[in-house]
Amino acid sequence: MNRYMPGSPADLPNLKQLKAESEKFKHKKRFRKVLKNTVFTLVTVSAAAVLIAALLLPVLRIYGTSMDPTLSEGDIVISVKSSSFETGEVVAFYYNNKILVKRVIAHSGDWVDINDKGIVFVNDQKLSEPYVSEFSLGDCDIELPYQVPESRLFVMGDHRDVSVDSRNTSVGCVAEEQIVGKIVFKVWPLSGFGKI
């Protein structure tokens, strides 16, 4: 009959060593769990941020000078999806595979007239435009006064001399389905950070 005969005490596992190895194993297991949860959280937050940015709050970069002085080339802005737009609000819309940014001047059925000095009248009322630094008739080839067609917006840039907008038949009035959203916030540069 073969019996187990314990050897010297030095052959037996040290209780402290067993405890240390057990703690090390628990620590590794906890670390893996925390790492897995962190990665999952980061992926989820990133996916949500991308969806929100793409669907609800598109982030846009401004190119060109047609919205000077309100928006300058290189500015980064946030737009909000909307279905109603007030006169004076800045909107982004699709035009020939590009996104243009202009200001709402008039709505469906409104009559727009612009005099030789570039002063805008909507339904025979002079439009108050504190955001325009220099008035100009600009690149206008429409017959004035002009009535805005149904389900369309008449838009103009703030830099009236260089902006190509609803005053020109190449752009015309903007259909509601073309609109990306209204520009509500400038996030870059930080010196201009704030509401538009």
Short mmCIF file of C-alpha atoms in Angstrom, two decimals:
data_model
loop_
_atom_site.label_atom_id
_atom_site.label_comp_id
_atom_site.label_asym_id
_atom_site.label_seq_id
_atom_site.Cartn_x
_atom_site.Cartn_y
_atom_site.Cartn_z
CA MET A 1 0.00 0.00 0.00
CA ASN A 2 1.31 3.32 -1.08
CA ARG A 3 0.78 6.15 1.32
CA TYR A 4 1.43 9.79 0.84
CA MET A 5 4.24 10.86 2.99
CA PRO A 6 4.71 14.54 3.30
CA GLY A 7 8.22 15.74 2.74
CA SER A 8 9.94 18.45 4.62
CA PRO A 9 8.04 21.65 5.37
CA ALA A 10 10.12 23.39 2.67
CA ASP A 11 8.38 21.19 0.04
CA LEU A 12 4.92 22.38 1.06
CA PRO A 13 3.55 25.49 -0.69
CA ASN A 14 3.94 28.56 1.42
CA LEU A 15 0.57 29.96 2.52
CA LYS A 16 1.75 33.52 1.82
CA GLN A 17 2.77 32.57 -1.73
CA LEU A 18 -0.63 30.97 -2.39
CA LYS A 19 -2.39 34.04 -1.09
CA ALA A 20 -0.23 36.36 -3.24
CA GLU A 21 -0.83 34.27 -6.37
CA SER A 22 -4.56 34.24 -5.69
CA GLU A 23 -4.59 38.05 -5.32
CA LYS A 24 -2.56 38.42 -8.51
CA PHE A 25 -5.05 36.24 -10.40
CA LYS A 26 -8.02 38.24 -9.01
CA HIS A 27 -6.30 41.51 -9.93
CA LYS A 28 -5.67 40.35 -13.53
CA LYS A 29 -9.28 39.21 -13.85
CA ARG A 30 -10.57 42.54 -12.50
CA PHE A 31 -8.23 44.50 -14.82
CA ARG A 32 -9.48 42.58 -17.90
CA LYS A 33 -13.09 43.22 -16.90
CA VAL A 34 -12.48 46.98 -16.39
CA LEU A 35 -10.57 47.21 -19.67
CA LYS A 36 -13.33 45.37 -21.55
CA ASN A 37 -16.01 47.67 -20.05
CA THR A 38 -13.97 50.79 -20.82
CA VAL A 39 -13.46 49.80 -24.46
CA PHE A 40 -17.16 48.95 -24.82
CA THR A 41 -18.15 52.32 -23.30
CA LEU A 42 -15.76 54.26 -25.57
CA VAL A 43 -17.03 52.49 -28.68
CA THR A 44 -20.67 53.11 -27.67
CA VAL A 45 -20.07 56.82 -26.90
CA SER A 46 -18.13 57.29 -30.16
CA ALA A 47 -20.88 55.64 -32.22
CA ALA A 48 -23.54 57.79 -30.51
CA ALA A 49 -21.50 60.96 -31.11
CA VAL A 50 -21.09 60.14 -34.80
CA LEU A 51 -24.83 59.45 -35.19
CA ILE A 52 -25.80 62.65 -33.39
CA ALA A 53 -23.31 64.70 -35.41
CA ALA A 54 -24.47 63.20 -38.69
CA LEU A 55 -28.21 63.16 -38.09
CA LEU A 56 -29.09 65.85 -35.58
CA LEU A 57 -26.21 68.30 -35.23
CA PRO A 58 -24.10 68.39 -38.39
CA VAL A 59 -20.73 70.09 -37.89
CA LEU A 60 -19.67 72.23 -40.85
CA ARG A 61 -16.57 74.13 -41.89
CA ILE A 62 -17.01 77.46 -43.66
CA TYR A 63 -15.32 77.96 -47.04
CA GLY A 64 -15.28 81.27 -48.88
CA THR A 65 -16.17 84.80 -47.82
CA SER A 66 -19.84 85.08 -48.76
CA MET A 67 -20.92 85.24 -45.09
CA ASP A 68 -18.33 87.79 -43.88
CA PRO A 69 -18.35 89.36 -41.32
CA THR A 70 -20.69 86.90 -39.53
CA LEU A 71 -18.77 83.77 -40.58
CA SER A 72 -15.26 83.67 -42.01
CA GLU A 73 -13.36 81.07 -43.99
CA GLY A 74 -12.15 78.29 -41.69
CA ASP A 75 -14.84 78.80 -39.02
CA ILE A 76 -16.38 75.59 -37.69
CA VAL A 77 -20.08 75.73 -36.89
CA ILE A 78 -22.82 73.45 -35.60
CA SER A 79 -26.17 73.27 -37.31
CA VAL A 80 -29.45 71.94 -35.96
CA LYS A 81 -32.05 70.05 -37.97
CA SER A 82 -35.22 72.11 -38.21
CA SER A 83 -38.33 72.45 -40.30
CA SER A 84 -39.09 76.10 -39.61
CA PHE A 85 -36.81 79.03 -40.35
CA GLU A 86 -37.20 82.64 -39.32
CA THR A 87 -36.10 85.63 -41.37
CA GLY A 88 -32.53 86.46 -40.41
CA GLU A 89 -31.52 82.92 -39.43
CA VAL A 90 -28.46 81.38 -41.08
CA VAL A 91 -29.05 78.06 -42.87
CA ALA A 92 -26.92 75.44 -44.59
CA PHE A 93 -28.25 73.75 -47.72
CA TYR A 94 -27.15 71.38 -50.47
CA TYR A 95 -26.32 72.89 -53.85
CA ASN A 96 -24.49 70.95 -56.62
CA ASN A 97 -22.89 68.42 -54.23
CA LYS A 98 -21.71 71.23 -51.96
CA ILE A 99 -23.13 72.75 -48.80
CA LEU A 100 -23.71 76.50 -48.94
CA VAL A 101 -24.39 78.74 -45.96
CA LYS A 102 -26.66 81.78 -46.38
CA ARG A 103 -29.16 83.90 -44.43
CA VAL A 104 -32.94 83.56 -44.76
CA ILE A 105 -34.41 86.74 -46.26
CA ALA A 106 -37.96 85.76 -47.29
CA HIS A 107 -40.43 82.84 -47.30
CA SER A 108 -42.93 81.34 -49.76
CA GLY A 109 -45.24 83.97 -51.20
CA ASP A 110 -43.16 86.95 -49.99
CA TRP A 111 -42.20 89.67 -52.44
CA VAL A 112 -38.51 90.63 -52.44
CA ASP A 113 -37.22 93.87 -53.90
CA ILE A 114 -33.65 95.22 -53.82
CA ASN A 115 -32.80 98.79 -54.81
CA ASP A 116 -29.65 99.95 -56.64
CA LYS A 117 -27.85 100.53 -53.33
CA GLY A 118 -28.54 96.96 -52.21
CA ILE A 119 -31.21 97.76 -49.60
CA VAL A 120 -33.62 94.81 -49.31
CA PHE A 121 -37.39 95.16 -49.01
CA VAL A 122 -39.70 92.25 -48.18
CA ASN A 123 -43.40 92.85 -48.84
CA ASP A 124 -42.62 96.60 -49.26
CA GLN A 125 -41.00 96.77 -45.79
CA LYS A 126 -37.30 97.65 -45.49
CA LEU A 127 -35.47 94.70 -43.94
CA SER A 128 -33.37 95.52 -40.87
CA GLU A 129 -29.99 93.92 -41.50
CA PRO A 130 -27.41 94.84 -38.82
CA TYR A 131 -25.28 91.85 -39.89
CA VAL A 132 -24.46 93.41 -43.31
CA SER A 133 -21.45 95.75 -43.33
CA GLU A 134 -21.66 96.83 -47.00
CA PHE A 135 -24.85 96.79 -49.03
CA SER A 136 -24.67 95.91 -52.72
CA LEU A 137 -27.02 94.67 -55.42
CA GLY A 138 -24.34 92.06 -56.20
CA ASP A 139 -24.74 89.33 -58.81
CA CYS A 140 -28.48 89.77 -59.41
CA ASP A 141 -30.07 88.46 -62.61
CA ILE A 142 -33.65 87.93 -61.38
CA GLU A 143 -36.45 90.30 -62.26
CA LEU A 144 -37.33 92.48 -59.26
CA PRO A 145 -39.64 92.61 -57.43
CA TYR A 146 -39.53 88.83 -57.11
CA GLN A 147 -42.10 86.54 -55.50
CA VAL A 148 -40.68 83.56 -53.62
CA PRO A 149 -42.15 80.29 -54.99
CA GLU A 150 -44.07 77.85 -52.80
CA SER A 151 -42.03 75.69 -50.36
CA ARG A 152 -38.92 77.77 -51.02
CA LEU A 153 -36.74 80.22 -49.11
CA PHE A 154 -35.03 83.30 -50.54
CA VAL A 155 -31.49 83.40 -49.10
CA MET A 156 -28.57 85.82 -49.32
CA GLY A 157 -25.02 85.95 -48.04
CA ASP A 158 -23.94 88.73 -45.66
CA HIS A 159 -21.08 89.82 -47.94
CA ARG A 160 -23.48 91.04 -50.60
CA ASP A 161 -20.92 92.06 -53.21
CA VAL A 162 -19.41 88.56 -53.62
CA SER A 163 -22.20 86.21 -52.52
CA VAL A 164 -23.91 84.14 -55.20
CA ASP A 165 -27.34 83.38 -53.77
CA SER A 166 -31.07 83.60 -54.52
CA ARG A 167 -30.48 86.84 -56.42
CA ASN A 168 -28.92 84.71 -59.15
CA THR A 169 -30.82 82.10 -61.15
CA SER A 170 -27.85 79.70 -60.95
CA VAL A 171 -28.68 79.18 -57.23
CA GLY A 172 -32.25 80.45 -57.01
CA CYS A 173 -34.52 79.93 -54.06
CA VAL A 174 -33.81 77.00 -51.76
CA ALA A 175 -36.25 74.09 -51.50
CA GLU A 176 -36.98 72.95 -47.94
CA GLU A 177 -35.70 69.44 -48.71
CA GLN A 178 -32.27 70.90 -49.64
CA ILE A 179 -31.75 72.34 -46.18
CA VAL A 180 -29.23 70.64 -43.89
CA GLY A 181 -30.18 72.77 -40.88
CA LYS A 182 -29.91 76.16 -39.26
CA ILE A 183 -26.50 77.33 -38.06
CA VAL A 184 -26.75 78.02 -34.34
CA PHE A 185 -23.26 77.91 -32.86
CA LYS A 186 -19.69 78.73 -33.83
CA VAL A 187 -17.17 76.43 -32.12
CA TRP A 188 -13.94 77.47 -33.87
CA PRO A 189 -11.95 79.62 -33.58
CA LEU A 190 -12.30 79.82 -29.83
CA SER A 191 -12.15 83.62 -29.97
CA GLY A 192 -15.47 83.58 -31.85
CA PHE A 193 -17.02 80.78 -29.79
CA GLY A 194 -20.72 81.37 -29.21
CA LYS A 195 -24.22 81.59 -30.58
CA ILE A 196 -24.79 82.94 -34.09
#
